[in-house]
Every structure is written in C-alpha cells, then in structure tokens.
Short mmCIF file of C-alpha atoms in Angstrom, two decimals:
data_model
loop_
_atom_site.label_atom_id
_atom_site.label_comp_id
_atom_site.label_asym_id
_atom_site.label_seq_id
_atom_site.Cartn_x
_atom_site.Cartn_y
_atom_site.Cartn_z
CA UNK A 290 -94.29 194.88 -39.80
CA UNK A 291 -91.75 197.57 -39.00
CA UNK A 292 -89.57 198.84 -41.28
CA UNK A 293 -86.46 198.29 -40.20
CA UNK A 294 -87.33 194.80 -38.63
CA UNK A 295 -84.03 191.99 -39.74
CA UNK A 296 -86.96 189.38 -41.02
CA UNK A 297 -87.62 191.69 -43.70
CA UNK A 298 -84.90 193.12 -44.40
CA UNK A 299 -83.32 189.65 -44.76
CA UNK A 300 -85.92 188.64 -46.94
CA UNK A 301 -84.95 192.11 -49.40
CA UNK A 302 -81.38 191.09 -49.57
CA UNK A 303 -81.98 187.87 -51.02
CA UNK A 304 -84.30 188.68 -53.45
CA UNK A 305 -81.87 191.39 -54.58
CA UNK A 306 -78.65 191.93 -56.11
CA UNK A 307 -77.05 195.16 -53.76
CA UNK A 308 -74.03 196.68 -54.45
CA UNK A 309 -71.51 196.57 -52.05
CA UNK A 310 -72.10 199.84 -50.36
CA UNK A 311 -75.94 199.34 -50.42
CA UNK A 312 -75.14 195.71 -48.40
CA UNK A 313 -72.95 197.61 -45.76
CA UNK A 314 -75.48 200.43 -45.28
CA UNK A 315 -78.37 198.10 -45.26
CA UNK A 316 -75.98 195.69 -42.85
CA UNK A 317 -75.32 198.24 -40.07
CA UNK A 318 -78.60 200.11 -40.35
CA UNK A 319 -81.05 196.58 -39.35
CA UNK A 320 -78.27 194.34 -37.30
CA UNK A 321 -76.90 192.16 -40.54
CA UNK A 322 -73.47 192.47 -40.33
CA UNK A 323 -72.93 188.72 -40.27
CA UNK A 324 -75.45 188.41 -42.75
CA UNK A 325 -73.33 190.57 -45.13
CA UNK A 326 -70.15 188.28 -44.96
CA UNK A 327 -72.20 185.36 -45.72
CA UNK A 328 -73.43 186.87 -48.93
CA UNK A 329 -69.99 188.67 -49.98
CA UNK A 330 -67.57 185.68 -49.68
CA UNK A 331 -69.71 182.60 -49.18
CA UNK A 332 -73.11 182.82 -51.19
CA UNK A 333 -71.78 182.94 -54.90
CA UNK A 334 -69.97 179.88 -55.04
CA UNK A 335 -73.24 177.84 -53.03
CA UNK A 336 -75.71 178.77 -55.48
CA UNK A 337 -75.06 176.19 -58.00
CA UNK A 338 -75.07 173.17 -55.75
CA UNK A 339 -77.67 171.55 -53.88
CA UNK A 340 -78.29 172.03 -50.62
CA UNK A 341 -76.71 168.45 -49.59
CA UNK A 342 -73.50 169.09 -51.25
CA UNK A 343 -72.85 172.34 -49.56
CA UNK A 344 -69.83 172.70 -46.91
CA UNK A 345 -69.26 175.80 -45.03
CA UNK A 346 -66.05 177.11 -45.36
CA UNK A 347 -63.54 176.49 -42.31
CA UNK A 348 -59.82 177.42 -43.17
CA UNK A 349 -57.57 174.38 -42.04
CA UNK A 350 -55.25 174.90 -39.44
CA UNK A 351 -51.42 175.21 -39.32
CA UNK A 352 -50.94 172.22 -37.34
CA UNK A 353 -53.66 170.11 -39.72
CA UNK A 354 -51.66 171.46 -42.82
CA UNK A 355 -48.47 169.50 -41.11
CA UNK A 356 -50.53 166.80 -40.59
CA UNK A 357 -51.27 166.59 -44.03
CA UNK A 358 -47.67 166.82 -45.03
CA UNK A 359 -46.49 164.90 -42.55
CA UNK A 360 -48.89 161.63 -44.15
CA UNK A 361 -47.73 162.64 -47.87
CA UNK A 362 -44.67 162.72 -46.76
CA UNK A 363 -42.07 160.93 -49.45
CA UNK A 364 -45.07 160.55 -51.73
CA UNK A 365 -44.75 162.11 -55.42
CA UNK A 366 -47.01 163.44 -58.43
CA UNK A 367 -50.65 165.38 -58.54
CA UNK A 368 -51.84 166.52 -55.74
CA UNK A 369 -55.60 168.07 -55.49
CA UNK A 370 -57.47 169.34 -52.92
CA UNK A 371 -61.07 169.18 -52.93
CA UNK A 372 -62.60 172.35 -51.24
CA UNK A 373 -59.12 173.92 -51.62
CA UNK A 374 -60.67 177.27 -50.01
CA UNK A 375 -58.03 179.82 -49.59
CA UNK A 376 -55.32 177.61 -50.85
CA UNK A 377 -53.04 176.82 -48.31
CA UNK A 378 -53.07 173.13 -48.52
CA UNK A 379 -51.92 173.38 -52.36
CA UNK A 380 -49.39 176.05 -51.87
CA UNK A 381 -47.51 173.90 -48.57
CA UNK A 382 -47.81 170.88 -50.69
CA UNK A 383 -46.37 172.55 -53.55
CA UNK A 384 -43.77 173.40 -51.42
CA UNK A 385 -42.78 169.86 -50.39
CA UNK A 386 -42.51 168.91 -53.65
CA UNK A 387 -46.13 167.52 -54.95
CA UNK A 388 -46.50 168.77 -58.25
CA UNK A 389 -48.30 169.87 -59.54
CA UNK A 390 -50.86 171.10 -56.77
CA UNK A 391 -53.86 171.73 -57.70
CA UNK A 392 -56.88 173.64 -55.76
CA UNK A 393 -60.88 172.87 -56.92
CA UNK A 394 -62.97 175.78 -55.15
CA UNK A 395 -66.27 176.69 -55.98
CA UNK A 396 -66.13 179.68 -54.34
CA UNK A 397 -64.76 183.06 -56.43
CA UNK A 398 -63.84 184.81 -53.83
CA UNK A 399 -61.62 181.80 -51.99
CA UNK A 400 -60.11 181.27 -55.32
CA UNK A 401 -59.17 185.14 -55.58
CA UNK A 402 -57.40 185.13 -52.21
CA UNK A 403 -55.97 181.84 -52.86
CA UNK A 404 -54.35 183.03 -56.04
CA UNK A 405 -53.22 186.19 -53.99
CA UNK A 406 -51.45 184.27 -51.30
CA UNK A 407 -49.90 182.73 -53.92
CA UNK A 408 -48.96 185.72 -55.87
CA UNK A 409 -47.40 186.83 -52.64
CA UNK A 410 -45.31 183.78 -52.10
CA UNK A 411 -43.93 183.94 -55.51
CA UNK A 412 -45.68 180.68 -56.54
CA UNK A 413 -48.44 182.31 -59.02
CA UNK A 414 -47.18 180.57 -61.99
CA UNK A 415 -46.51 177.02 -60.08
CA UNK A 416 -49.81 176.48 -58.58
CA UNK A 417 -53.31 176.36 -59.54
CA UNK A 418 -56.50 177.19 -57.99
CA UNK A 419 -59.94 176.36 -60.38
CA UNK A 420 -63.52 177.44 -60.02
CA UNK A 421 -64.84 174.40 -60.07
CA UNK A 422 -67.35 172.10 -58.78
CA UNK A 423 -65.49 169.21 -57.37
CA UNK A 424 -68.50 166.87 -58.28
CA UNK A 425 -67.62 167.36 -61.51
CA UNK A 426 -63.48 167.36 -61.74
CA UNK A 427 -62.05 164.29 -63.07
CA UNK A 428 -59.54 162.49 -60.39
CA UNK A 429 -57.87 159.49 -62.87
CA UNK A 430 -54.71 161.19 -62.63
CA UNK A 431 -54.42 162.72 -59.26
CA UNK A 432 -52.03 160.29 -56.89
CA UNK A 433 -52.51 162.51 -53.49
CA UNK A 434 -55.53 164.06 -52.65
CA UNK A 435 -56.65 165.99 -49.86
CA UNK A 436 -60.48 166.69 -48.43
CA UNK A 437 -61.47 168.87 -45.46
CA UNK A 438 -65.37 168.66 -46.07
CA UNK A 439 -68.49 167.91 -43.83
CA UNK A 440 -69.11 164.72 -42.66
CA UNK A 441 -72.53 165.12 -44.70
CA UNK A 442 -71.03 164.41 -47.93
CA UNK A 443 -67.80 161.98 -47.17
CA UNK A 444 -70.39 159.09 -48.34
CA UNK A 445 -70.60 160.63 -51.51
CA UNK A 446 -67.36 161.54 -51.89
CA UNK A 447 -66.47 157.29 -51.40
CA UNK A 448 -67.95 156.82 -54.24
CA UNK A 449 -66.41 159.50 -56.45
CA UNK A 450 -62.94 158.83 -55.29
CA UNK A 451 -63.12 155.08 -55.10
CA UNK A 452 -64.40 154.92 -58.86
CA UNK A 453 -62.51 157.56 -60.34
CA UNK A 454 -58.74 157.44 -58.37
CA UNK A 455 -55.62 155.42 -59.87
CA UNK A 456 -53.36 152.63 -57.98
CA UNK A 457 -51.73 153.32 -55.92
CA UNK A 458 -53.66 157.10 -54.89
CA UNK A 459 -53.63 158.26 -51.30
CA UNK A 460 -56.71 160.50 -49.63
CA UNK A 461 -56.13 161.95 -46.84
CA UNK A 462 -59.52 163.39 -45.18
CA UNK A 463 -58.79 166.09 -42.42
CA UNK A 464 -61.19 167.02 -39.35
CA UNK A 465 -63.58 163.57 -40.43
CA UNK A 466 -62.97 160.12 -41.55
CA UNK A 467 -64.22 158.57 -44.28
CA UNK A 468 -67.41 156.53 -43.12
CA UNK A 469 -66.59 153.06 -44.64
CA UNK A 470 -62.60 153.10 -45.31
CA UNK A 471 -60.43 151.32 -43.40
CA UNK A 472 -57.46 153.88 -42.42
CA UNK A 473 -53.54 152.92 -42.80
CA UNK A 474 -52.81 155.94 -40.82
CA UNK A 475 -54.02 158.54 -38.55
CA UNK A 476 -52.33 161.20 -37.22
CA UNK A 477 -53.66 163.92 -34.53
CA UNK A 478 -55.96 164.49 -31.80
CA UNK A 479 -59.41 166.25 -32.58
CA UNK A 480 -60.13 168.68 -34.96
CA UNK A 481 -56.81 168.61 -35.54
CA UNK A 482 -56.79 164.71 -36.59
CA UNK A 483 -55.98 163.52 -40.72
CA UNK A 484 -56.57 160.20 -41.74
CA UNK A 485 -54.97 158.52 -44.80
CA UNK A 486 -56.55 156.22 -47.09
CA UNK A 487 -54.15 153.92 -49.84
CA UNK A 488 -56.07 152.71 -53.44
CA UNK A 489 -55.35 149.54 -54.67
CA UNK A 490 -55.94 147.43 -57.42
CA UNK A 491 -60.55 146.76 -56.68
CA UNK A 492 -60.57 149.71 -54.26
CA UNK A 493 -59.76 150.83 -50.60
CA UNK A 494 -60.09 148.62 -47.47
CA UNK A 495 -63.23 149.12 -46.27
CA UNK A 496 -64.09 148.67 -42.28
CA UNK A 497 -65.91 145.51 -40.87
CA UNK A 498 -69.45 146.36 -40.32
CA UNK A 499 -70.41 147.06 -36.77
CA UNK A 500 -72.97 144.24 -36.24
CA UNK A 501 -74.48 144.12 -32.26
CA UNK A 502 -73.69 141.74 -30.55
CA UNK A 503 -76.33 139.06 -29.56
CA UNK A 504 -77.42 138.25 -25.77
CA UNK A 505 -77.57 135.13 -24.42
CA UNK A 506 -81.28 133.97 -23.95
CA UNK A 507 -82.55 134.63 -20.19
CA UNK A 508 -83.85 131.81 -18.51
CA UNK A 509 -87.79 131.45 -19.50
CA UNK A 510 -90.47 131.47 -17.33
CA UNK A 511 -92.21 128.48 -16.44
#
C-alpha cells in the first residue's frame, strides 16, 4: 500500500487524536478535506451514542423556523428543542415569547456557536443551550417542543415524548412526521413541511393502521 493512499490514511486519523494543524496538513496532503470537517465539528458529540441514535446535523431553514413559529404561535411556557444544533430554533422562539427556550445538543461544537449567536444577539443570559444527550433529558415540564431528527429514530422518540410530556404539550417535528401520531396541523411543502402534535390526558392521537384492502374472490375454475 502506498503511502499517501486516503484508505490508510483514513484509517490513521481515527485511531488518533491530531491536533488541529496535523488534521489540515494530513487533510490537504491525501484528499480528506471533507473528512476533516466531519471529525472537527461532528465526531465528538457522536461518540457516545449508538450508531441508531445518531442524526447528522442539517441546520433548519429560515422558512422551517417560521413554520415552527407560525404552529406555536399564541402558545406559552418551556420550550425545548431536541437536536437544537446551532440554536436558532431556541433563540427565534425565545424571541416570540416561549420562555424559557431551551437547546439539548450533543454536539460541543454546535453548542459553542449556538451560545455565540446568542452572545451576538444579546440573548446570552436568556437562553440556554446544554450538552446533553436528549435520550436522557427529562421532558415533564416542557409544554412546546421542537424535533428536526432522522426519520430513523422518530419511533423512538414516540415513546420518550408520549411517556414523559405533560397535558396539554405540543411537538412539532420538522422535515418528518412522526410515524404513528395523528397530526392537528401541518404546515409547508417538502423539506420545508412541520407537523404539530397536541398531548392529552392517555396520550396523542395515533393514526388508523393502514390495513390492505381485501379482493373480491375470482371466479374458480371448474
């Protein structure tokens, strides 16, 4: 094997700890560049959780931050959002008047520029942004929560928010529905699309199963 070929080399930067100018040398010198931002701001906060529970981060959009808004609209008390990434979510809700907002991010790096968008909007002491596994952050007294994660662990995530959330809580789940909730609103076309989900008293709606429909027997042969 050649020196400089990217299987080894890729195989050498995970099994060590490089220092940031060591990463950029060994980066440009074998092709890795992408490889580099993967291990700066995404790797730390993935290595604690299994492989299942891992979501790529994917800042929301301005127009799915509306969205958001628009279906919390009039609401009132915590907000969280799961995944908060670089904190936008938190800081526009904060804005509107959900307090107080609350961001869970795994991820040190996300919750570093999160906290400096923050700092920048002259909210630093009104928001908060945790590193924190969401699996393990307590929801009883969150009212408004919002989740942009992969469609890979929304079935999970039912579970979690169904036992844990008050009354009266609203979820609303950006980019993918939840798998077995019934929506009482949706707003948005695409990736750009937010659905909201109300808690009552024994849990949200749930959706009829999709059961196929049976065929009316063909005539037999005789």
């Amino acid at each position: 094997m050649e020196p400089d070929d990217p299987i080894e080399a890729l195989t050498e930067l995970r099994e060590r700890r490089l220092d940031a100018l060591e990463l950029l040398q060994v980066a440009a010198g074998s092709g890795l560049a992408a490889y580099a931002v993967w291990a700066l701001l995404l790797q730390p906060g993935f290595r604690r959780v299994p492989l299942r529970l891992q979501v790529p981060y994917v800042g929301a959009s301005v127009r799915q931050v509306e969205h958001v808004l628009s279906l919390l609209r009039g609401r009132s008390g915590k907000l969280v959002d799961l995944g908060s990434g670089d904190g936008r979510i938190v800081l526009a809700a904060h804005r509107c008047g959900l307090r107080p907002a609350v961001g869970y991010e795994l991820n040190p790096w996300l919750v570093g520029l999160a906290r400096l968008y923050a700092w920048r909007a002259g909210c630093a002491g009104s928001v908060c942004y945790h590193r924190e596994d969401l699996w393990k952050v307590s929801l009883r007294d969150c009212h408004n929560v919002s989740v942009f994660l992969a469609p890979s662990v929304l079935p999970l995530l039912e579970g979690k928010l169904q036992a844990e959330l008050p009354n009266g809580a609203r979820v609303v789940s950006g980019r993918y529905p939840l798998p077995t909730w019934k929506p009482v609103a949706v707003l948005g076309e695409g990736l750009d699309r937010v659905w909201a989900y109300d808690i009552h008293t024994g849990g949200p709606a749930r959706q009829a199963p999709q059961h196929p429909v049976p065929r009316a027997p063909g005539p037999q042969a005789g």
